[in-house]
C-alpha cells in the first residue's frame, strides 16, 4: 500500500467497500460503521506502518476494513462464527490489533498509555486512536484528553464524526437527534473561509518573525476558532489537544495529506483530527435505510434485503419493552433510561409511546445510573435498561449512589449470560455476582418471557430499595403470556417447583431453567425422576424452598448462566450456615467456567460452558454412581 498513488488508493477503497458488503452479506454483523471508515482505513494504512505504529479502533465494530487490509481477507467469511474472526479487534487474533475495544470510549486512555510507554522505552512509533462521536460522549474520553493535554505526549486522536451520537436504532423512526451538547459543538465546527484566512495569516507571521510570536499566533488561532463559527474547537484545545478540522473523511487525498503532515511533525503533542464521515457510505441500501443497516443478518447484496428468520416468538427484549409500556400506562411515575441503546434495550418502543418519559443519555453508563438515582430520589420510578456487560461501566454508581442510599432504581439487565456471535466483550457473565453482593439489592431472573413480565411488574412495586432482573439475548420459549402483556407482582424471595421427583433436585436460576427441564426429561428416559425448581430470586433467597429441596433429596444441583460467586455461592453459603451441609447431602454448583468464552453459535457456547441439558444430565448420572451412562451424554 505504501507505493500506491492517490488514484490507486481510491480504487482500493472502492474494492474494499465492495468486499465488506460481500463478506458481511454472508455472515451478518456490523455493516454501516465499517463502510463509513473505508477511506480512513486506507489512508491510515498507507501513511502509517502497523504493527509498529498502533491503531486503536473505538468502538471496534468499525474495524472490518482494517482486518481486511491486515491479512484477514480470506477469513472474513468466518466473522463472528465459532472459531472464526471476532467482530471486534482482538489482540490475540492479530499483531495489527493493538487494543481490544468491544465497549467504547477507551481508545484515548489506552493510546495515551501506549504513547507514554513508547517514550519511556525510547521508541519513536506513532499511536493513533480512532474514536467515534458516540464514544466521545463518555466521560472517560474527556478524562483521557485532559490527561493527554497535561502529559503532552505525541498522540494522534481521530474523531470520526458521522453525526450519530446514538445508534441509528435509537427510535422506531430511525436515527434520533444526536444526544447532548457535544453534538451541537461538533456541528458548529466548520472551517469557514474567514477562519482559514486568519489562521494562515497567523502561521505566516510565525514563520516570518519567529521566536515569541508563536505564542501570539496560537492565541490568534484559538481566538479565531472561538469567535468565527468554530467555537467547539476551543473545547479540545483547552484540554490541551491541537485541533485540525473538520476534514472530509471520504476524501483519500486530503486524509493522506493531513496524516503525512502530522506524522512529519517532530513533537506535535496530542493532536485531534476531526473527520466527517457517513455511515453506510457507498452502499445505496445502507444509505437509504432508516437504521443505516447498522447491525445486520445475512442479506442480498444488490438490494440489501435481509434474510431475517421468522421466529414464532418475540425477543426477550421486546417482551420487556411491552411489559414496561403496560406498567407505565397505569403508573405515570414510571420513566425509562438507556445509554445510547434504544434499539438494543427495546426502549425505542417505550420512547414511541412515552416520548417525554424516556431518556437517552448517550454512551454514559455512570451518568445513566446516577441520573436514575436522582429521579428515584424525587419520587419517580426509573427503569434503567443497560446490558449486563455495560452496567459494569457504572458499577461504583450502582453501589454508592443507588444501593447505599436504598434508592428504588430498577435495573433491567439485557444480554445476560452467553451472547453468541458478540462474544466475550458483550457476554453478561458477572451481573449475578456483582449485584447479589450488594446489601439492599433485590436480585431476580426470569425462566421465560411470562416470568419476565411478572418481574417487570414486581420491580415496579418495589419502592423501598433497588432491584434488578436479568434476561438473555434471543427469543422467548413460547410461554403463555399474562393477559394484555401486563404482569402480576411476585412475592419477593419466593421460587417455585416446576417438576416433582425424588432423590435428585435441580435448582435453576434464570433462563437456564429451560436446560434443567430438558435434562429432567432426558433422565426420565432412564427411569430417573428429578425435581426441577425455578429459584426466581438470588436475593433474597427462598431459603424455605432450598431447605425443602436439600432435606427431601440426596443430590442438589444449582445451575446458572453466570460466573462463580453468584447464585450457587449464595445457596451453598446458606446451606453451610444452616448446618444442612453437615449432613449427607451431595451439593454441586454448575456455573460458567472461569474463563472467557469466545464468540460462536449459542448452542456451541452453551456446550463449551458445560451447561447444556446433556451436560446437566451427565452430572446427575455421575453423582448417582452411573459414570458409564454419564459418558454417553458428554
Coordinates of C-alpha atoms in Angstrom, one line a residue:
X1 CA 0.0 0.0 0.0
X2 CA 2.9 2.4 0.6
X3 CA 3.7 2.8 -3.1
X4 CA 0.1 3.3 -4.3
X5 CA -0.9 6.6 -5.9
X6 CA -3.9 8.6 -4.8
X7 CA -5.8 7.1 -7.7
X8 CA -4.8 3.6 -6.8
X9 CA -5.8 4.2 -3.1
X10 CA -9.2 5.4 -4.3
X11 CA -9.6 2.3 -6.4
X12 CA -8.5 0.2 -3.4
X13 CA -11.2 1.9 -1.3
X14 CA -13.9 1.1 -3.8
X15 CA -12.9 -2.5 -4.0
X16 CA -12.6 -2.7 -0.2
X17 CA -16.1 -1.3 0.2
X18 CA -17.5 -4.0 -2.2
X19 CA -15.6 -6.7 -0.3
X20 CA -17.1 -5.6 3.0
X21 CA -20.6 -5.7 1.6
X22 CA -20.0 -9.2 0.1
X23 CA -18.5 -10.7 3.3
X24 CA -21.0 -9.2 5.7
X25 CA -23.8 -10.3 3.4
X26 CA -22.7 -13.9 4.1
X27 CA -22.1 -13.6 7.9
X28 CA -24.1 -10.7 9.2
X29 CA -22.5 -8.2 11.6
X30 CA -21.9 -4.5 11.8
X31 CA -22.0 -3.1 8.3
X32 CA -22.5 0.7 8.1
X33 CA -19.9 1.6 10.7
X34 CA -17.2 -0.2 8.6
X35 CA -18.5 1.3 5.3
X36 CA -18.1 4.7 6.8
X37 CA -14.4 4.3 7.6
X38 CA -13.2 2.7 4.3
X39 CA -11.2 5.8 3.1
X40 CA -10.0 6.4 6.6
X41 CA -8.7 2.9 6.9
X42 CA -7.0 3.0 3.5
X43 CA -5.3 6.4 4.3
X44 CA -4.1 5.2 7.8
X45 CA -2.6 2.1 6.5
X46 CA -1.0 4.0 3.5
X47 CA 0.7 6.5 5.8
X48 CA 1.4 4.5 9.0
X49 CA 3.0 1.1 9.4
X50 CA 1.3 -1.3 11.7
X51 CA 2.1 -3.2 13.8
X52 CA 4.9 -0.8 14.7
X53 CA 2.5 2.1 14.6
X54 CA -0.6 1.4 16.8
X55 CA -4.1 2.0 15.6
X56 CA -6.9 1.6 18.2
X57 CA -10.5 1.4 16.8
X58 CA -13.2 2.7 19.2
X59 CA -15.8 1.3 19.0
X60 CA -14.2 -1.8 17.5
X61 CA -17.1 -2.7 15.2
X62 CA -15.8 -0.3 12.6
X63 CA -12.6 -2.3 12.2
X64 CA -13.7 -4.7 9.3
X65 CA -11.7 -2.7 6.7
X66 CA -8.7 -2.8 9.0
X67 CA -9.0 -6.5 9.3
X68 CA -9.1 -7.0 5.5
X69 CA -6.1 -4.7 5.0
X70 CA -4.1 -6.6 7.6
X71 CA -4.1 -10.1 6.1
X72 CA -7.5 -11.4 7.2
X73 CA -9.5 -11.1 4.0
X74 CA -9.5 -14.9 3.4
X75 CA -11.1 -15.4 6.8
X76 CA -13.8 -12.7 6.7
X77 CA -16.4 -15.4 5.9
X78 CA -15.8 -16.8 9.4
X79 CA -16.6 -13.4 11.1
X80 CA -18.4 -13.9 14.4
X81 CA -18.7 -17.7 13.8
X82 CA -17.4 -20.4 16.1
X83 CA -13.6 -20.5 15.9
X84 CA -13.8 -17.6 13.3
X85 CA -12.7 -14.0 13.3
X86 CA -14.0 -11.8 16.2
X87 CA -16.4 -9.0 15.4
X88 CA -14.1 -6.5 17.2
X89 CA -10.3 -6.0 17.3
X90 CA -8.7 -8.7 19.3
X91 CA -5.0 -8.7 20.4
X92 CA -4.5 -12.4 20.2
X93 CA -6.1 -12.6 16.7
X94 CA -3.5 -10.3 15.0
X95 CA -0.4 -8.3 15.9
X96 CA -2.1 -5.4 13.9
X97 CA -4.9 -5.3 16.6
X98 CA -3.3 -3.0 19.1
X99 CA -6.1 -3.0 21.6
X100 CA -9.5 -4.7 22.1
X101 CA -12.4 -2.2 22.2
X102 CA -15.7 -4.0 22.3
X103 CA -17.3 -1.5 24.7
X104 CA -16.4 2.1 24.0
X105 CA -14.6 5.4 24.8
X106 CA -11.4 3.7 26.0
X107 CA -9.1 4.4 23.0
X108 CA -7.6 7.7 24.1
X109 CA -6.8 6.3 27.5
X110 CA -5.1 3.2 26.0
X111 CA -3.4 5.3 23.3
X112 CA -2.0 7.7 25.9
X113 CA -0.7 4.8 27.9
X114 CA 1.0 3.4 24.8
X115 CA 2.4 6.8 24.0
X116 CA 3.9 7.3 27.4
X117 CA 5.3 3.7 27.3
X118 CA 6.9 4.4 23.9
X119 CA 8.6 7.5 25.3
X120 CA 9.9 5.7 28.4
X121 CA 11.2 2.9 26.2
X122 CA 12.9 5.3 23.8
X123 CA 10.9 4.3 20.8
X124 CA 9.5 6.6 18.1
X125 CA 6.4 4.9 16.7
X126 CA 3.0 6.6 16.2
X127 CA -0.1 6.0 18.2
X128 CA -3.4 6.6 16.6
X129 CA -6.8 6.5 18.5
X130 CA -9.8 6.4 16.2
X131 CA -12.9 7.4 18.3
X132 CA -16.5 7.8 17.1
X133 CA -18.6 10.8 18.1
X134 CA -20.8 8.4 20.0
X135 CA -17.9 7.0 22.0
X136 CA -16.8 10.6 22.6
X137 CA -19.9 11.2 24.8
X138 CA -18.5 9.1 27.6
X139 CA -16.7 10.7 30.5
X140 CA -13.6 8.5 30.1
X141 CA -12.8 10.1 26.8
X142 CA -12.6 13.5 28.4
X143 CA -10.6 12.3 31.4
X144 CA -8.1 10.9 28.9
X145 CA -7.9 14.1 26.8
X146 CA -7.4 16.1 29.9
X147 CA -4.5 13.9 31.0
X148 CA -3.1 13.8 27.4
X149 CA -3.0 17.6 27.4
X150 CA -1.1 17.6 30.7
X151 CA 1.4 14.9 29.7
X152 CA 1.8 16.4 26.2
X153 CA 2.8 13.1 24.7
X154 CA 2.7 12.7 21.0
X155 CA -0.7 11.1 20.3
X156 CA -3.0 11.3 17.3
X157 CA -6.7 11.2 18.1
X158 CA -9.1 10.9 15.1
X159 CA -12.6 11.9 15.9
X160 CA -14.9 10.0 13.5
X161 CA -17.9 12.2 13.4
X162 CA -20.9 10.7 11.5
X163 CA -23.5 12.8 13.3
X164 CA -24.8 9.7 15.1
X165 CA -24.0 10.0 18.7
X166 CA -26.7 7.4 19.4
X167 CA -27.1 4.2 17.4
X168 CA -29.4 4.7 14.5
X169 CA -31.8 2.2 16.1
X170 CA -32.5 4.7 19.0
X171 CA -36.0 5.3 17.9
X172 CA -38.5 3.3 15.8
X173 CA -38.5 6.2 13.3
X174 CA -34.8 5.9 12.5
X175 CA -31.8 7.9 13.9
X176 CA -32.5 10.1 16.9
X177 CA -31.4 13.7 17.2
X178 CA -27.8 13.4 18.4
X179 CA -27.7 13.4 22.2
X180 CA -26.1 16.2 24.3
X181 CA -24.2 19.4 23.9
X182 CA -21.3 17.7 22.3
X183 CA -23.2 17.1 19.0
X184 CA -24.1 20.8 18.9
X185 CA -20.5 21.7 19.4
X186 CA -19.3 19.4 16.6
X187 CA -22.0 20.8 14.3
X188 CA -20.6 24.3 14.8
X189 CA -17.0 23.2 14.0
X190 CA -17.0 24.4 10.4
X191 CA -13.8 25.6 8.8
X192 CA -15.1 28.9 7.4
X193 CA -13.2 30.9 4.8
X194 CA -12.6 33.8 7.3
X195 CA -11.3 31.3 9.8
X196 CA -8.9 29.7 7.4
X197 CA -7.6 33.0 6.2
X198 CA -7.0 34.3 9.7
X199 CA -5.3 31.1 10.7
X200 CA -3.0 31.1 7.7
X201 CA -2.1 34.7 8.4
X202 CA -1.1 33.7 12.0
X203 CA 1.0 30.9 10.6
X204 CA 2.8 33.2 8.1
X205 CA 3.5 35.7 10.8
X206 CA 5.1 33.0 12.9
X207 CA 7.3 31.9 10.0
X208 CA 8.4 35.4 9.1
X209 CA 9.2 36.7 12.6
X210 CA 9.7 33.5 14.6
X211 CA 10.5 33.5 18.3
X212 CA 8.0 34.6 20.8
X213 CA 5.3 35.3 18.2
X214 CA 4.5 31.6 18.1
X215 CA 2.5 32.1 21.3
X216 CA 0.8 35.2 19.9
X217 CA -0.1 33.3 16.8
X218 CA -1.5 30.5 18.8
X219 CA -3.7 32.9 20.7
X220 CA -4.9 34.5 17.4
X221 CA -5.6 31.0 16.1
X222 CA -7.6 30.0 19.2
X223 CA -9.4 33.3 19.2
X224 CA -10.4 32.8 15.6
X225 CA -11.8 29.4 16.3
X226 CA -13.7 30.8 19.3
X227 CA -15.1 33.8 17.5
X228 CA -15.6 32.7 13.9
X229 CA -18.1 29.8 13.8
X230 CA -15.6 27.2 15.2
X231 CA -16.3 27.6 18.9
X232 CA -16.2 23.9 19.7
X233 CA -12.6 23.5 18.8
X234 CA -11.5 25.5 21.8
X235 CA -13.0 22.7 24.0
X236 CA -10.4 20.3 22.7
X237 CA -7.6 22.9 22.7
X238 CA -8.4 24.0 26.3
X239 CA -7.9 20.3 27.2
X240 CA -4.5 20.5 25.5
X241 CA -5.1 18.9 22.1
X242 CA -4.2 20.7 18.9
X243 CA -7.3 20.7 16.8
X244 CA -7.4 20.1 13.0
X245 CA -10.6 20.0 11.0
X246 CA -13.3 19.3 10.1
X247 CA -12.0 17.2 7.3
X248 CA -13.9 15.2 4.6
X249 CA -13.5 11.6 5.8
X250 CA -14.2 10.2 2.4
X251 CA -11.5 12.2 0.6
X252 CA -8.5 9.9 0.5
X253 CA -6.1 12.6 -0.8
X254 CA -7.0 15.0 2.0
X255 CA -6.7 12.4 4.6
X256 CA -3.3 11.2 3.3
X257 CA -2.0 14.7 3.1
X258 CA -3.1 15.6 6.7
X259 CA -1.8 12.3 8.2
X260 CA 1.6 12.8 6.4
X261 CA 1.9 16.3 7.7
X262 CA 1.1 15.3 11.3
X263 CA 3.4 12.3 11.1
X264 CA 6.2 14.6 10.0
X265 CA 5.9 17.0 12.9
X266 CA 8.8 16.5 15.2
X267 CA 6.9 16.9 18.5
X268 CA 3.3 17.8 17.9
X269 CA 2.0 16.7 21.3
X270 CA -1.6 15.4 21.3
X271 CA -3.4 16.2 18.1
X272 CA -7.1 15.8 17.4
X273 CA -8.1 15.4 13.7
X274 CA -11.9 15.9 13.3
X275 CA -13.2 14.0 10.2
X276 CA -16.7 13.9 8.9
X277 CA -18.0 10.6 7.6
X278 CA -21.3 9.0 6.6
X279 CA -22.4 5.6 8.0
X280 CA -23.1 3.2 5.2
X281 CA -21.2 5.4 2.6
X282 CA -21.1 4.0 -0.9
X283 CA -23.8 1.3 -0.4
X284 CA -27.2 2.7 -1.5
X285 CA -29.3 0.3 0.5
X286 CA -27.5 1.3 3.7
X287 CA -27.6 5.0 2.9
X288 CA -31.4 4.8 2.3
X289 CA -32.2 2.6 5.4
X290 CA -33.6 4.2 8.5
X291 CA -31.1 2.3 10.7
X292 CA -28.3 2.7 8.1
X293 CA -28.0 -1.1 8.2
X294 CA -26.0 -0.7 11.4
X295 CA -26.2 -4.3 12.6
X296 CA -27.5 -6.9 10.0
X297 CA -28.2 -10.5 9.5
X298 CA -27.3 -12.2 6.2
X299 CA -28.6 -10.1 3.2
X300 CA -28.9 -9.9 -0.6
X301 CA -26.0 -7.5 -1.7
X302 CA -27.8 -6.0 -4.8
X303 CA -30.9 -5.0 -2.8
X304 CA -29.9 -5.0 0.9
X305 CA -32.9 -7.2 1.6
X306 CA -32.1 -9.0 4.9
X307 CA -32.9 -12.7 5.3
X308 CA -34.4 -12.5 8.8
X309 CA -35.6 -15.8 10.1
X310 CA -39.2 -15.8 11.3
X311 CA -39.4 -16.7 15.0
X312 CA -42.7 -17.9 16.4
X313 CA -41.9 -15.8 19.5
X314 CA -40.6 -12.3 20.1
X315 CA -37.3 -11.5 21.6
X316 CA -37.0 -11.2 25.4
X317 CA -36.1 -7.5 24.8
X318 CA -39.4 -6.9 23.1
X319 CA -41.3 -8.7 25.8
X320 CA -39.6 -6.5 28.4
X321 CA -40.5 -3.3 26.4
X322 CA -44.1 -4.3 26.0
X323 CA -44.4 -5.2 29.7
X324 CA -42.9 -1.9 30.8
X325 CA -45.2 0.1 28.5
X326 CA -48.2 -1.7 30.1
X327 CA -46.9 -0.7 33.6
X328 CA -46.3 2.8 32.5
X329 CA -49.8 3.2 31.1
X330 CA -51.2 2.8 34.7
X331 CA -48.4 4.5 36.6
X332 CA -47.3 7.9 35.3
X333 CA -44.3 7.9 37.7
X334 CA -42.5 5.2 35.6
X335 CA -39.7 6.5 33.4
X336 CA -37.0 4.7 31.4
X337 CA -33.3 5.4 30.9
X338 CA -30.8 3.9 28.4
X339 CA -27.3 4.7 27.3
X340 CA -27.5 5.2 23.5
X341 CA -29.1 1.8 23.1
X342 CA -32.8 2.5 22.4
X343 CA -33.0 -0.4 19.9
X344 CA -30.8 -2.8 21.8
X345 CA -32.8 -2.4 25.0
X346 CA -36.2 -2.2 23.4
X347 CA -36.8 1.3 24.8
X348 CA -37.4 2.6 21.3
X349 CA -40.9 1.1 21.7
X350 CA -41.2 2.9 25.1
X351 CA -40.0 6.1 23.6
X352 CA -42.6 6.0 20.8
X353 CA -45.3 5.6 23.4
X354 CA -44.0 7.9 26.0
X355 CA -41.5 10.3 24.4
X356 CA -41.3 12.6 27.5
X357 CA -40.6 9.7 29.8
X358 CA -37.7 8.1 28.0
X359 CA -34.2 9.4 28.4
X360 CA -31.2 8.6 26.1
X361 CA -28.1 9.8 28.0
X362 CA -25.6 8.8 25.3
X363 CA -22.8 6.3 25.9
X364 CA -22.6 7.3 29.6
X365 CA -23.5 4.4 31.9
X366 CA -22.1 6.1 35.0
X367 CA -24.2 9.1 34.4
X368 CA -27.2 7.0 33.5
X369 CA -27.1 5.2 36.9
X370 CA -26.8 8.4 39.0
X371 CA -29.3 10.2 36.8
X372 CA -31.7 7.4 37.6
X373 CA -30.8 7.7 41.3
X374 CA -31.7 11.4 41.2
X375 CA -35.1 10.6 39.5
X376 CA -35.8 8.0 42.2
X377 CA -34.8 10.4 45.0
X378 CA -37.6 12.7 43.8
X379 CA -40.2 10.0 43.8
X380 CA -40.2 8.8 40.2
X381 CA -39.9 5.1 39.3
X382 CA -36.9 4.8 37.0
X383 CA -36.2 1.7 35.0
X384 CA -32.5 1.8 33.9
X385 CA -32.1 -0.6 31.0
X386 CA -28.5 -1.4 30.4
X387 CA -26.8 -4.6 29.0
X388 CA -25.3 -6.7 31.8
X389 CA -21.8 -6.2 30.4
X390 CA -22.2 -2.4 30.0
X391 CA -23.6 -2.0 33.5
X392 CA -20.1 -3.0 34.7
X393 CA -19.0 0.5 33.5
X394 CA -21.3 2.2 36.0
X395 CA -20.8 -0.2 39.0
X396 CA -19.5 2.3 41.5
X397 CA -22.6 4.4 40.9
X398 CA -24.8 1.3 41.4
X399 CA -23.0 0.7 44.8
X400 CA -22.6 4.2 46.1
X401 CA -25.3 6.3 44.6
X402 CA -28.1 3.7 44.5
X403 CA -27.7 0.7 46.8
X404 CA -26.0 2.6 49.7
X405 CA -28.9 5.1 49.7
X406 CA -31.6 2.4 49.2
X407 CA -32.9 4.4 46.2
X408 CA -35.5 2.4 44.2
X409 CA -33.8 2.3 40.8
X410 CA -34.9 -0.8 38.8
X411 CA -32.1 -2.2 36.6
X412 CA -33.2 -4.2 33.5
X413 CA -30.1 -6.1 32.5
X414 CA -30.4 -7.4 29.0
X415 CA -28.0 -9.8 27.2
X416 CA -27.4 -11.7 30.5
X417 CA -25.3 -14.8 30.1
X418 CA -23.8 -16.0 26.8
X419 CA -24.5 -13.8 23.8
X420 CA -23.4 -15.9 20.7
X421 CA -21.7 -14.0 17.9
X422 CA -21.0 -10.9 20.0
X423 CA -18.5 -12.9 22.1
X424 CA -16.8 -12.2 25.4
X425 CA -16.9 -8.4 25.1
X426 CA -20.7 -8.5 25.4
X427 CA -21.2 -11.6 27.5
X428 CA -23.2 -10.9 30.6
X429 CA -21.3 -13.3 32.9
X430 CA -20.8 -11.3 36.1
X431 CA -24.1 -9.5 37.0
X432 CA -25.4 -12.1 39.4
X433 CA -22.2 -11.9 41.3
X434 CA -21.8 -8.2 41.3
X435 CA -25.4 -7.3 42.1
X436 CA -26.2 -10.0 44.6
X437 CA -23.3 -9.0 46.9
X438 CA -25.0 -5.6 47.5
X439 CA -26.9 -5.5 50.8
X440 CA -30.0 -3.7 49.7
X441 CA -30.5 -5.1 46.2
X442 CA -33.4 -7.4 45.2
X443 CA -31.9 -9.7 42.5
X444 CA -34.3 -11.6 40.2
X445 CA -34.1 -13.6 37.0
X446 CA -37.0 -15.0 34.9
X447 CA -37.0 -18.5 33.5
X448 CA -39.2 -17.5 30.5
X449 CA -40.9 -14.5 28.9
X450 CA -44.0 -14.7 31.0
X451 CA -41.9 -14.6 34.2
X452 CA -40.0 -11.6 32.8
X453 CA -43.3 -9.7 32.5
X454 CA -44.2 -10.6 36.1
X455 CA -40.7 -9.4 37.2
X456 CA -41.2 -6.1 35.5
X457 CA -44.4 -5.7 37.5
X458 CA -42.6 -6.8 40.6
X459 CA -39.9 -4.2 40.2
X460 CA -42.5 -1.5 39.6
X461 CA -44.0 -2.1 43.1
X462 CA -40.6 -2.4 44.9
X463 CA -40.4 1.2 46.1
X464 CA -38.2 0.9 49.2
X465 CA -34.9 -0.4 47.8
X466 CA -33.2 -1.0 44.5
X467 CA -33.9 -4.1 42.4
X468 CA -32.7 -5.8 39.2
X469 CA -33.6 -8.5 36.8
X470 CA -31.6 -10.2 34.1
X471 CA -32.8 -11.7 30.9
X472 CA -31.0 -13.3 27.9
X473 CA -30.4 -12.4 24.3
X474 CA -32.7 -14.3 22.0
X475 CA -36.3 -15.3 21.6
X476 CA -38.9 -16.5 24.2
X477 CA -39.8 -20.1 24.5
X478 CA -43.5 -19.7 23.8
X479 CA -44.7 -19.4 27.4
X480 CA -48.3 -18.4 28.0
X481 CA -48.3 -14.6 28.4
X482 CA -50.3 -12.8 31.0
X483 CA -53.4 -11.0 29.8
X484 CA -52.7 -7.8 27.8
X485 CA -49.0 -8.4 28.5
X486 CA -49.3 -7.0 32.0
X487 CA -47.5 -9.0 34.6
X488 CA -48.5 -9.6 38.2
X489 CA -46.1 -8.9 41.0
X490 CA -44.4 -12.0 42.5
X491 CA -43.9 -12.4 46.2
X492 CA -40.4 -11.2 47.0
X493 CA -38.0 -14.1 47.6
X494 CA -40.3 -16.9 46.6
X495 CA -39.3 -19.5 44.0
X496 CA -41.5 -22.3 42.6
X497 CA -41.3 -26.1 41.8
X498 CA -41.8 -27.0 38.2
X499 CA -41.5 -30.8 38.3
X500 CA -41.8 -33.1 41.2
X501 CA -39.3 -36.0 41.6
X502 CA -37.2 -37.9 44.1
X503 CA -33.5 -38.4 45.0
X504 CA -32.3 -35.5 42.7
X505 CA -33.2 -31.9 42.7
X506 CA -32.1 -29.3 40.1
X507 CA -32.5 -25.7 41.2
X508 CA -32.1 -23.3 38.2
X509 CA -31.8 -19.6 38.2
X510 CA -32.9 -17.6 35.2
X511 CA -33.4 -18.8 31.6
X512 CA -31.1 -21.8 32.2
X513 CA -34.1 -23.3 33.9
X514 CA -35.1 -24.5 30.4
X515 CA -32.0 -26.6 30.1
X516 CA -32.7 -28.0 33.6
X517 CA -36.2 -29.1 32.4
X518 CA -34.6 -30.6 29.3
X519 CA -32.2 -32.6 31.5
X520 CA -35.0 -33.8 33.6
X521 CA -36.9 -35.1 30.5
X522 CA -33.7 -36.8 29.3
X523 CA -33.2 -38.5 32.6
X524 CA -36.8 -39.6 32.7
X525 CA -36.0 -42.0 29.8
X526 CA -33.5 -43.7 32.2
X527 CA -36.1 -44.0 35.0
X528 CA -34.6 -41.2 37.0
X529 CA -37.2 -38.9 38.5
X530 CA -35.9 -35.4 39.0
X531 CA -37.3 -32.4 40.8
X532 CA -36.8 -29.1 38.9
X533 CA -37.3 -25.8 40.7
X534 CA -37.1 -22.2 39.4
X535 CA -35.4 -20.1 42.0
X536 CA -36.6 -16.8 40.6
X537 CA -34.6 -14.8 43.3
X538 CA -31.0 -14.8 44.1
X539 CA -31.5 -12.2 46.8
X540 CA -33.4 -12.6 49.0
X541 CA -33.1 -16.4 48.6
X542 CA -36.1 -18.6 49.0
X543 CA -34.5 -20.4 52.0
X544 CA -37.6 -22.4 52.7
X545 CA -37.6 -23.9 49.2
X546 CA -33.9 -24.6 49.3
X547 CA -34.2 -26.3 52.7
X548 CA -37.0 -28.4 51.4
X549 CA -35.1 -29.5 48.4
X550 CA -32.0 -30.3 50.4
X551 CA -33.9 -32.3 53.0
X552 CA -36.0 -34.3 50.6
X553 CA -33.3 -35.2 48.1
X554 CA -29.9 -36.9 48.1
X555 CA -28.5 -34.6 45.5
X556 CA -29.0 -30.9 44.9
X557 CA -27.5 -29.2 41.8
X558 CA -27.7 -25.4 41.3
X559 CA -27.4 -24.2 37.7
X560 CA -26.9 -20.6 36.4
X561 CA -25.5 -18.9 33.3
X562 CA -23.2 -16.8 35.3
X563 CA -19.7 -16.7 36.8
X564 CA -18.5 -18.3 40.0
X565 CA -19.6 -16.3 43.1
X566 CA -23.2 -16.0 42.0
X567 CA -26.4 -17.9 42.8
X568 CA -24.7 -21.2 43.6
X569 CA -22.4 -19.4 46.1
X570 CA -25.4 -17.8 47.9
X571 CA -27.1 -21.2 48.1
X572 CA -24.1 -23.0 49.5
X573 CA -23.4 -20.2 51.9
X574 CA -27.0 -20.5 53.3
X575 CA -26.7 -24.4 53.5
X576 CA -23.4 -24.1 55.3
X577 CA -24.6 -21.6 57.9
X578 CA -27.8 -23.6 58.5
X579 CA -25.9 -26.8 59.1
X580 CA -27.5 -28.7 56.3
X581 CA -24.1 -29.3 54.6
X582 CA -23.1 -31.2 57.8
X583 CA -25.4 -34.0 56.7
X584 CA -25.4 -36.5 53.8
X585 CA -26.5 -34.0 51.0
X586 CA -24.4 -34.0 47.8
X587 CA -24.3 -30.4 46.6
X588 CA -22.9 -29.3 43.2
X589 CA -22.9 -25.8 41.6
X590 CA -22.9 -25.6 37.8
X591 CA -21.7 -22.2 36.6
X592 CA -19.9 -20.6 33.6
X593 CA -16.2 -21.8 33.6
X594 CA -13.6 -19.5 35.0
X595 CA -12.5 -18.2 31.6
X596 CA -13.9 -16.1 28.8
X597 CA -15.8 -18.0 26.1
X598 CA -15.2 -16.9 22.5
X599 CA -17.9 -15.9 20.1
X600 CA -19.9 -18.6 18.3
X601 CA -23.3 -20.2 17.9
X602 CA -25.3 -20.0 21.1
X603 CA -25.6 -23.8 21.4
X604 CA -21.8 -24.2 20.8
X605 CA -21.1 -21.7 23.6
X606 CA -23.5 -23.5 26.0
X607 CA -21.8 -26.8 25.3
X608 CA -18.3 -25.2 25.8
X609 CA -19.6 -23.8 29.1
X610 CA -20.8 -27.2 30.2
X611 CA -24.4 -26.0 30.9
X612 CA -26.4 -27.8 28.2
X613 CA -29.2 -30.3 29.1
X614 CA -26.9 -33.2 28.2
X615 CA -24.1 -32.0 30.5
X616 CA -26.6 -31.4 33.4
X617 CA -27.8 -34.9 32.8
X618 CA -24.3 -36.3 32.8
X619 CA -23.6 -34.5 36.2
X620 CA -26.7 -36.2 37.7
X621 CA -25.7 -39.6 36.4
X622 CA -22.2 -39.2 37.7
X623 CA -23.5 -38.3 41.2
X624 CA -25.8 -41.3 41.2
X625 CA -22.8 -43.5 40.6
X626 CA -23.5 -44.3 36.9
X627 CA -20.4 -42.9 35.3
X628 CA -20.6 -45.0 32.1
X629 CA -24.1 -43.7 31.4
X630 CA -22.9 -40.2 32.1
X631 CA -20.2 -40.5 29.4
X632 CA -22.9 -41.1 26.8
X633 CA -24.2 -37.6 27.4
X634 CA -20.8 -35.9 27.2

